[in-house]
Amino acid sequence: MAICWVAQELIEQGEKQGEERGEERGEKQMATLTQKLLADGRMEDVQLAVDDEQHRKELYRAYGLLS
């Protein structure tokens, strides 16, 4: 049973690390998008990127930021 507990702990650690990396990647992606939109003077799109997931994905594609 100890092996099962250790395996479960390792799985949970791996999941947590994966979630943290994904969150960090998403934050960097959004920051990069925001910088590009501001540089292009697209203030409305900054707000839309925050509010509308579909529009944000379209902007990621348009700026070549999809992972």
XYZ file of C-alpha atoms in Angstrom:
67
model
C 0.000 0.000 0.000
C 2.880 2.391 0.632
C 3.860 2.160 -3.027
C 0.351 3.189 -4.080
C 0.487 6.189 -1.755
C 3.901 7.240 -3.106
C 2.706 6.819 -6.682
C -0.378 8.918 -5.958
C 1.776 11.658 -4.387
C 4.051 11.689 -7.448
C 1.073 11.913 -9.785
C -0.412 14.802 -7.816
C 2.943 16.616 -7.784
C 3.248 16.189 -11.537
C -0.274 17.476 -12.099
C 0.377 20.526 -9.938
C 3.612 21.314 -11.769
C 1.851 20.923 -15.111
C -0.928 23.263 -14.052
C 1.601 25.852 -12.847
C 3.524 25.678 -16.122
C 0.331 25.987 -18.142
C -0.802 28.973 -16.115
C 2.582 30.644 -16.525
C 2.542 29.997 -20.279
C -0.977 31.432 -20.557
C -0.031 34.545 -18.624
C 3.008 35.113 -20.841
C 0.897 34.560 -23.956
C -1.707 37.089 -22.807
C 0.998 39.609 -21.852
C 2.623 39.254 -25.265
C -0.717 39.677 -27.002
C -1.483 42.771 -24.929
C 1.910 44.293 -25.769
C 1.387 43.691 -29.476
C -2.134 45.106 -29.432
C -1.001 48.215 -27.553
C 1.899 48.695 -29.964
C -0.617 48.541 -32.831
C -2.988 50.969 -31.087
C -5.741 48.351 -30.831
C -7.185 49.344 -27.453
C -10.624 47.883 -28.166
C -9.070 44.525 -28.934
C -7.216 44.576 -25.605
C -10.566 44.781 -23.813
C -12.127 42.182 -26.104
C -9.210 39.830 -25.468
C -9.916 40.084 -21.749
C -13.679 39.657 -22.061
C -14.168 37.263 -24.977
C -12.309 33.945 -25.144
C -13.162 33.334 -28.808
C -11.939 36.790 -29.847
C -8.774 36.258 -27.776
C -8.086 32.992 -29.621
C -8.591 34.736 -32.959
C -6.101 37.405 -31.907
C -3.613 34.742 -30.794
C -3.899 33.197 -34.264
C -3.605 36.560 -36.000
C -0.417 37.367 -34.087
C 1.028 33.859 -34.358
C 0.854 33.225 -30.608
C -0.914 29.875 -30.455
C 1.176 27.182 -28.790
